JSON list of C-alpha atoms in Angstrom, two decimals:
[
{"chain": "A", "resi": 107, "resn": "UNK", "atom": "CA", "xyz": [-59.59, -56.15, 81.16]},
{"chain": "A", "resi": 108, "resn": "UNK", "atom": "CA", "xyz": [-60.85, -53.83, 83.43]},
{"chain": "A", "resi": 109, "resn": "UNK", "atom": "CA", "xyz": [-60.13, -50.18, 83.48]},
{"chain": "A", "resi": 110, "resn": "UNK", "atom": "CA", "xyz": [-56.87, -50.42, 86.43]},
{"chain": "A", "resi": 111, "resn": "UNK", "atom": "CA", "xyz": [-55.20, -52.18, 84.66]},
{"chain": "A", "resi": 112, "resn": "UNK", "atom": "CA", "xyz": [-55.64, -50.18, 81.15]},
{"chain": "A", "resi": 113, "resn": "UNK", "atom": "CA", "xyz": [-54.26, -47.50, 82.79]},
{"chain": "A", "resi": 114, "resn": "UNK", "atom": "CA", "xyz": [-51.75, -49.35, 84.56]},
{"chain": "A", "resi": 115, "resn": "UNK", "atom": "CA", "xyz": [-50.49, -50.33, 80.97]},
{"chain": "A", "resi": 116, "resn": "UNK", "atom": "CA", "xyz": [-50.71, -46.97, 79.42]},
{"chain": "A", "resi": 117, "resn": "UNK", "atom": "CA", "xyz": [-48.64, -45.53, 82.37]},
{"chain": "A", "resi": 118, "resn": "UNK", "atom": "CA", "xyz": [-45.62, -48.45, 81.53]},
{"chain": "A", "resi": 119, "resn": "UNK", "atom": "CA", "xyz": [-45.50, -47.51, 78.00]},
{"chain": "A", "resi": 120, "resn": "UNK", "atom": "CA", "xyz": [-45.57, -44.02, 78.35]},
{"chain": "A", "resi": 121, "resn": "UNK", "atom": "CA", "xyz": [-42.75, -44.03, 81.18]},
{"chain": "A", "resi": 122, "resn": "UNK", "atom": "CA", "xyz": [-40.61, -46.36, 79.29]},
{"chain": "A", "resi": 123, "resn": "UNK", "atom": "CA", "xyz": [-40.76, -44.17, 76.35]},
{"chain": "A", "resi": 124, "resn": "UNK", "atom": "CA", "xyz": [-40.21, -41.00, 78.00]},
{"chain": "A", "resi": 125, "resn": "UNK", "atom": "CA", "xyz": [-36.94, -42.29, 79.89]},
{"chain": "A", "resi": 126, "resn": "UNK", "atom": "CA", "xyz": [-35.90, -44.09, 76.02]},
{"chain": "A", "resi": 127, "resn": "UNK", "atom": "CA", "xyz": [-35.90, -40.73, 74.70]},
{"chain": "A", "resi": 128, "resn": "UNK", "atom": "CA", "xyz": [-34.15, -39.12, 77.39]},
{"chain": "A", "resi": 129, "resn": "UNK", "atom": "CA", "xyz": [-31.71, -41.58, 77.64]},
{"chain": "A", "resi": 130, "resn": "UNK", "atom": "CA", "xyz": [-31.17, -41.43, 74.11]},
{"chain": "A", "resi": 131, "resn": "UNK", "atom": "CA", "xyz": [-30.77, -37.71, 74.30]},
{"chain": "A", "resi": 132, "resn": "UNK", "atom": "CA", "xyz": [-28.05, -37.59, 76.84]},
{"chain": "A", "resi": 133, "resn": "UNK", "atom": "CA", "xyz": [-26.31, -39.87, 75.35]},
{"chain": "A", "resi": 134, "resn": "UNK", "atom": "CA", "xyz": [-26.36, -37.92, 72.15]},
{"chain": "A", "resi": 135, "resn": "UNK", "atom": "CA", "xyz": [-25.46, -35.09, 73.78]},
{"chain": "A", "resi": 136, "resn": "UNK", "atom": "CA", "xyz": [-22.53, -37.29, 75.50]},
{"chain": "A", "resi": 137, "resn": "UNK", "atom": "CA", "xyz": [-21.49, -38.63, 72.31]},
{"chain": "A", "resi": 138, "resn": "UNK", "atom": "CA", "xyz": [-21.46, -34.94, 70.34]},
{"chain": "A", "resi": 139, "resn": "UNK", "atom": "CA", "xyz": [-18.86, -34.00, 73.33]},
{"chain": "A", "resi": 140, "resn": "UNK", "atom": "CA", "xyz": [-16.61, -37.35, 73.36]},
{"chain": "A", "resi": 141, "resn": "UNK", "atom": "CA", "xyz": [-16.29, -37.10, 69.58]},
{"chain": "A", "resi": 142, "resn": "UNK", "atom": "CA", "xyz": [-15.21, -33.47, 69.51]},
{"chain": "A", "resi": 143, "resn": "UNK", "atom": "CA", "xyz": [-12.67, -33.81, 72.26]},
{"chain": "A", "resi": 144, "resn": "UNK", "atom": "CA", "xyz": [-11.35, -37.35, 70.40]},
{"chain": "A", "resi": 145, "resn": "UNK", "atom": "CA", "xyz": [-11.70, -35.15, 66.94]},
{"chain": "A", "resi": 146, "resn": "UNK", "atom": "CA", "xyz": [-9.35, -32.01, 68.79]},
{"chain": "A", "resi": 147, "resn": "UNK", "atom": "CA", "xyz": [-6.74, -34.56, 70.59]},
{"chain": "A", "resi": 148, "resn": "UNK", "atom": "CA", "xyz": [-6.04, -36.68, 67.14]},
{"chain": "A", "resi": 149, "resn": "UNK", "atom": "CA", "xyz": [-5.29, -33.63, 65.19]},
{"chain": "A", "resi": 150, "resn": "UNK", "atom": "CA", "xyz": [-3.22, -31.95, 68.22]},
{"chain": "A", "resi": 151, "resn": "UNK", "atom": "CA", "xyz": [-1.30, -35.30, 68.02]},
{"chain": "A", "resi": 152, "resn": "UNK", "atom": "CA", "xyz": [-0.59, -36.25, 64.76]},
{"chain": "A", "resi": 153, "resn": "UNK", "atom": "CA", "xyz": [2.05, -39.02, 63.93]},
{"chain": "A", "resi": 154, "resn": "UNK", "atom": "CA", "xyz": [5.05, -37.60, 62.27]},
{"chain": "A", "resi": 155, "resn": "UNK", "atom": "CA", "xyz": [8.07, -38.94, 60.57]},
{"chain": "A", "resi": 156, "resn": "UNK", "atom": "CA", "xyz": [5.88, -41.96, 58.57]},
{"chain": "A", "resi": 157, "resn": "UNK", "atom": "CA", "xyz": [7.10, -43.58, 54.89]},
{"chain": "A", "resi": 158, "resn": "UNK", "atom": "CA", "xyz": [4.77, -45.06, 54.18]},
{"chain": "A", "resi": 159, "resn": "UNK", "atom": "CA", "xyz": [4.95, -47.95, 52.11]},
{"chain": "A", "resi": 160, "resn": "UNK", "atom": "CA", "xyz": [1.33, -48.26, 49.16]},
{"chain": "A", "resi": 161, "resn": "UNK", "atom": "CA", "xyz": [3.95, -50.40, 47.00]},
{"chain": "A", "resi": 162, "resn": "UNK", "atom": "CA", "xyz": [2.77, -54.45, 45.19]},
{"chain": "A", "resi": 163, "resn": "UNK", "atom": "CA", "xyz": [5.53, -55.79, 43.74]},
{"chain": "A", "resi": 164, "resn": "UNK", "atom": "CA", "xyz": [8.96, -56.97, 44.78]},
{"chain": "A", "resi": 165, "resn": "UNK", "atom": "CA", "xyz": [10.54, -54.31, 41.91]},
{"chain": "A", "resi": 166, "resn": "UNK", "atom": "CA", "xyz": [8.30, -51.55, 44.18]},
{"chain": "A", "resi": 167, "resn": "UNK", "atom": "CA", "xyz": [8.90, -53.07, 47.38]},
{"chain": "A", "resi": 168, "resn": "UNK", "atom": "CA", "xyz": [12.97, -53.00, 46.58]},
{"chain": "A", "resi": 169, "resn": "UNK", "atom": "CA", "xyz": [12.39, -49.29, 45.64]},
{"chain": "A", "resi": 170, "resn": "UNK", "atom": "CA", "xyz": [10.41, -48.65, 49.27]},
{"chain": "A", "resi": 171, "resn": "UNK", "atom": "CA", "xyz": [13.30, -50.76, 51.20]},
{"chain": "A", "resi": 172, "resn": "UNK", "atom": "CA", "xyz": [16.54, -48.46, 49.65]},
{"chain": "A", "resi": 173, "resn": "UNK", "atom": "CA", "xyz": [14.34, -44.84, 49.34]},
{"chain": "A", "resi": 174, "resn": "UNK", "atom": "CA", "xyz": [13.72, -45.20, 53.35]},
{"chain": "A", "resi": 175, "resn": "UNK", "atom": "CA", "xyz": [17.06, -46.78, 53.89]},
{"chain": "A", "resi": 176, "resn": "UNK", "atom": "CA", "xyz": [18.81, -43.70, 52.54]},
{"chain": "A", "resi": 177, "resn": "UNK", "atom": "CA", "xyz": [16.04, -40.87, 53.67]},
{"chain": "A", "resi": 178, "resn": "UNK", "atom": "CA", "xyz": [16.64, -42.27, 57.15]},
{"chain": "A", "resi": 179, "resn": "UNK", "atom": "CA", "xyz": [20.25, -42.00, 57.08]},
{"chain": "A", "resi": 180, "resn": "UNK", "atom": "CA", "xyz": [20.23, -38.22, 55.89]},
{"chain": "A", "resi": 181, "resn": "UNK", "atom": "CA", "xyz": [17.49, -37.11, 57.50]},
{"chain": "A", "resi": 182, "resn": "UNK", "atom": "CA", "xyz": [16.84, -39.26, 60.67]},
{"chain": "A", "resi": 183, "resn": "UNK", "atom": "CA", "xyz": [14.44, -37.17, 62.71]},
{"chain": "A", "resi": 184, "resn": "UNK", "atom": "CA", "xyz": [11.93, -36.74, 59.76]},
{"chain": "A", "resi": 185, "resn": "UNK", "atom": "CA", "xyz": [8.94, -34.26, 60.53]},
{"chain": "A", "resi": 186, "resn": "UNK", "atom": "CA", "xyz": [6.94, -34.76, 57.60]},
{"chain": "A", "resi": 187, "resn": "UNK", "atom": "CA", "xyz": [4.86, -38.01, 56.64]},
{"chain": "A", "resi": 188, "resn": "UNK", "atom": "CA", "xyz": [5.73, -39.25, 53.08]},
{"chain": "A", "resi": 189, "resn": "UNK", "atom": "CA", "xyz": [3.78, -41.76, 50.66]},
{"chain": "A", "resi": 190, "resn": "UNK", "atom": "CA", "xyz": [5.28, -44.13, 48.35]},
{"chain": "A", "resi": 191, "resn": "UNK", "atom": "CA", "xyz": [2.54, -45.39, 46.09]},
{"chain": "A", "resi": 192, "resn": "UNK", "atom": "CA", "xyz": [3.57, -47.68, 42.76]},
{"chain": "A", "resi": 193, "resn": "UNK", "atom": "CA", "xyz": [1.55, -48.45, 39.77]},
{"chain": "A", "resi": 194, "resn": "UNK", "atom": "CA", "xyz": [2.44, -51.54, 37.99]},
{"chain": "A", "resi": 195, "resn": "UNK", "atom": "CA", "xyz": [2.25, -51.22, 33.94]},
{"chain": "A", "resi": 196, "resn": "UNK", "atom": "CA", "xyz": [0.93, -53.77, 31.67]},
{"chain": "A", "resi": 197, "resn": "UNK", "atom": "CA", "xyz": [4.56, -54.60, 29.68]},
{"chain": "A", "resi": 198, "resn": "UNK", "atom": "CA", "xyz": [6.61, -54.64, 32.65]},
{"chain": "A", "resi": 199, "resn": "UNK", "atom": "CA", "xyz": [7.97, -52.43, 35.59]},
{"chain": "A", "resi": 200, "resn": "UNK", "atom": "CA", "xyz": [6.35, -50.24, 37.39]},
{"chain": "A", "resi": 201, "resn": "UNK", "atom": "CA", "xyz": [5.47, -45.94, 38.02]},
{"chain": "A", "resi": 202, "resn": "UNK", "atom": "CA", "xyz": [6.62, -45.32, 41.65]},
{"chain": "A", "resi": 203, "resn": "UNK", "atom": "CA", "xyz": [5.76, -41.76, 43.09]},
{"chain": "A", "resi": 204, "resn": "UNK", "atom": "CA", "xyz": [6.49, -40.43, 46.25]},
{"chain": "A", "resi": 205, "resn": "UNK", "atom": "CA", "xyz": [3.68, -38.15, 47.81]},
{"chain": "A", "resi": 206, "resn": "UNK", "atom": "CA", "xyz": [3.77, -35.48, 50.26]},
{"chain": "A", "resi": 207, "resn": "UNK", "atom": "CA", "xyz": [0.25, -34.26, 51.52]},
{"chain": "A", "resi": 208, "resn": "UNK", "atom": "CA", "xyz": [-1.50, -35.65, 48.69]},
{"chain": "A", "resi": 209, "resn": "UNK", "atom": "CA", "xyz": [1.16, -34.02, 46.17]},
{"chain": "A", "resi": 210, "resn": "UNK", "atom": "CA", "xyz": [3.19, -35.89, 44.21]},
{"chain": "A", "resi": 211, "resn": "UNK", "atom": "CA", "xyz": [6.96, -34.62, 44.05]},
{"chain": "A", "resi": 212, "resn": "UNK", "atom": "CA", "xyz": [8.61, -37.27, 42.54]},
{"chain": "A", "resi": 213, "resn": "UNK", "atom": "CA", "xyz": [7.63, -39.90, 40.11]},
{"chain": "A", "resi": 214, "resn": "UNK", "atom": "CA", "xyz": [9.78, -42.20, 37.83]},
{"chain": "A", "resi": 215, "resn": "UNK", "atom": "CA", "xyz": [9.25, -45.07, 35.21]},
{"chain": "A", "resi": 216, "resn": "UNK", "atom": "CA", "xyz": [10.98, -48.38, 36.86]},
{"chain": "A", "resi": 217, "resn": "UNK", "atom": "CA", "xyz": [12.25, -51.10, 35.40]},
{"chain": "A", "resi": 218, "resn": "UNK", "atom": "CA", "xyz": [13.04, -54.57, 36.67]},
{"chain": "A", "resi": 219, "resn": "UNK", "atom": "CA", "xyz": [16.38, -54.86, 37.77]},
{"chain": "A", "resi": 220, "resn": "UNK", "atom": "CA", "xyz": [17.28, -54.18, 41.60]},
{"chain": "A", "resi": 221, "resn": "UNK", "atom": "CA", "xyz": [20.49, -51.76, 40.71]},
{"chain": "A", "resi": 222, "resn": "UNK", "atom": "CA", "xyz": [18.09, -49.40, 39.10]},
{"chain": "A", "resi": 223, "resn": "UNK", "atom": "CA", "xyz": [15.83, -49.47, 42.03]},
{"chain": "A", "resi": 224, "resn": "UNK", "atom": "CA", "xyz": [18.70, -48.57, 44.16]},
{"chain": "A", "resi": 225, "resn": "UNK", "atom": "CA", "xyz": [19.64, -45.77, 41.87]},
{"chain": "A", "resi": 226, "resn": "UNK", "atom": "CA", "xyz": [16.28, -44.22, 40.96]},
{"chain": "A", "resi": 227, "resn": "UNK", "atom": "CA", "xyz": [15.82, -44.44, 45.08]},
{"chain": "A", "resi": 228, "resn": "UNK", "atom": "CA", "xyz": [18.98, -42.04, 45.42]},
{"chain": "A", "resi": 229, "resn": "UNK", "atom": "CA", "xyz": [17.38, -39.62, 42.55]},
{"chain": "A", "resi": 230, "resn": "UNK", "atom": "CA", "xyz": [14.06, -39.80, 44.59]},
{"chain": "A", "resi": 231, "resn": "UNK", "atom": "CA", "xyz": [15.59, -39.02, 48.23]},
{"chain": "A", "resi": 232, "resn": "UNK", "atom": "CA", "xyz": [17.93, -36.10, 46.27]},
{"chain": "A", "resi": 233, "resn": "UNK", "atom": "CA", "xyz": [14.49, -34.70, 44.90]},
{"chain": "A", "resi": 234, "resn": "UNK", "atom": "CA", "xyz": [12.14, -34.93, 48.08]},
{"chain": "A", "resi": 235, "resn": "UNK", "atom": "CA", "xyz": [15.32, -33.20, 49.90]},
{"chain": "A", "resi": 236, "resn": "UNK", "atom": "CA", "xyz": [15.22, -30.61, 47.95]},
{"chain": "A", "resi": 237, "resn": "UNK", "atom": "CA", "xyz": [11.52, -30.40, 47.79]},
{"chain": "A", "resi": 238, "resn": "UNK", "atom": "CA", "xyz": [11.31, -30.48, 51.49]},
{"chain": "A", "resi": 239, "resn": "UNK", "atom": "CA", "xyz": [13.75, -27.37, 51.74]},
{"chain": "A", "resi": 240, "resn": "UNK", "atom": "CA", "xyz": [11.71, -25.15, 49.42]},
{"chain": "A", "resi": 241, "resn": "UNK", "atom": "CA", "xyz": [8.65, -26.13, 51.29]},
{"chain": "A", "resi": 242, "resn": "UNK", "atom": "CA", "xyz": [10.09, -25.34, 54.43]},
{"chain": "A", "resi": 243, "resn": "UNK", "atom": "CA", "xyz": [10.93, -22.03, 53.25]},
{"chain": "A", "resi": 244, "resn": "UNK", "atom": "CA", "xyz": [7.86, -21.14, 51.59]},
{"chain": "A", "resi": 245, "resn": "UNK", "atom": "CA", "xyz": [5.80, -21.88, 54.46]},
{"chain": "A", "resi": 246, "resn": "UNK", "atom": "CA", "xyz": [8.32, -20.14, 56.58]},
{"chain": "A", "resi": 247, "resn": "UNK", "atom": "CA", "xyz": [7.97, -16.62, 54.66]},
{"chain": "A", "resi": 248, "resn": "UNK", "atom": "CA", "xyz": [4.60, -17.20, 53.94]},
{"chain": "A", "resi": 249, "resn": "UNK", "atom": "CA", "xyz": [1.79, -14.63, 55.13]},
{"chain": "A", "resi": 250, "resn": "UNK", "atom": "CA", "xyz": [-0.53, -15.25, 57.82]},
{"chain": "A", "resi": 251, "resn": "UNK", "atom": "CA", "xyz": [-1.78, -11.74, 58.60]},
{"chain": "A", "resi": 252, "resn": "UNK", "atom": "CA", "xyz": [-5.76, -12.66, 57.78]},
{"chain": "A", "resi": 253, "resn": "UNK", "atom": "CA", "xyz": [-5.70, -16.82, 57.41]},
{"chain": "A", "resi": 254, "resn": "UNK", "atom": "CA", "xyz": [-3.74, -19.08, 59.37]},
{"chain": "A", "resi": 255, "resn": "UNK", "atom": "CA", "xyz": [-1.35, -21.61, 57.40]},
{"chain": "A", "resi": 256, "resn": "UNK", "atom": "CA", "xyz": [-3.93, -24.29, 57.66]},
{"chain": "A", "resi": 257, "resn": "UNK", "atom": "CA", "xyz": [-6.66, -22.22, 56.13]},
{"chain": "A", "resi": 258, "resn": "UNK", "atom": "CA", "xyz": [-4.27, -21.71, 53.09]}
]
């Protein structure tokens, strides 16, 4: 090879490379921007009003079905996202809880048998009523002079 087209080589490479890396630095740049809007507009725009339902069994899944049945009927426009998560236990039945922001604030020992799911799901919407009322309250007196609720 003579020396034209050496150099002729050594200019490719180096060109390709130096547009790669700029390319792949814009994009970076792009991408740092896209994800913080995305990041901003999901938590602007959070879905509210969710049960949702972490239950496996039919004796949980009978719990999930009369628990939103009745917490819809009293309190149909929901703001607050609730969890009902069940653990099944080894003899039989089952430990339902319902969770609000990662806190449980109710939790009962279930039995199979679909009147006591019915009736332990009027207990649980009676409890995460008045759990929702207090927690309402408290974070409407609560004091935001130096941190914001969120920061809490």
């Amino acid at each position: 090879m003579n020396l034209k087209n050496i150099s002729l080589i050594i200019f490719v490479i180096t060109s390709f490379t130096s547009q790669h890396v700029f390319s792949s630095e814009s994009s970076f740049e792009n991408k740092e921007e896209i994800e913080s809007k995305t990041d901003a507009y999901i938590l602007e725009n959070e879905v509210d009003g969710l049960i949702i339902d972490r239950t496996m069994t039919r004796l949980g899944d009978d719990f999930y079905f009369f628990f939103s049945q009745y917490l819809n009927e009293r309190h149909g426009s929901l703001k607050e996202n609730l969890t009902v998560k069940e653990r099944p236990t080894a003899l039989s039945g089952s430990i339902i809880s319902v969770l609000h922001r990662e806190r449980v604030i109710y939790r009962t020992a279930l039995s199979p048998g679909r009147k006591q799911a019915e009736n332990k799901a009027k207990a649980a919407m009676n409890a995460v009523t008045s759990y929702l009322i207090r927690w309402k309250a408290q974070l409407s007196y609560q004091d935001t002079f130096d941190l914001e609720r969120d920061e809490f």
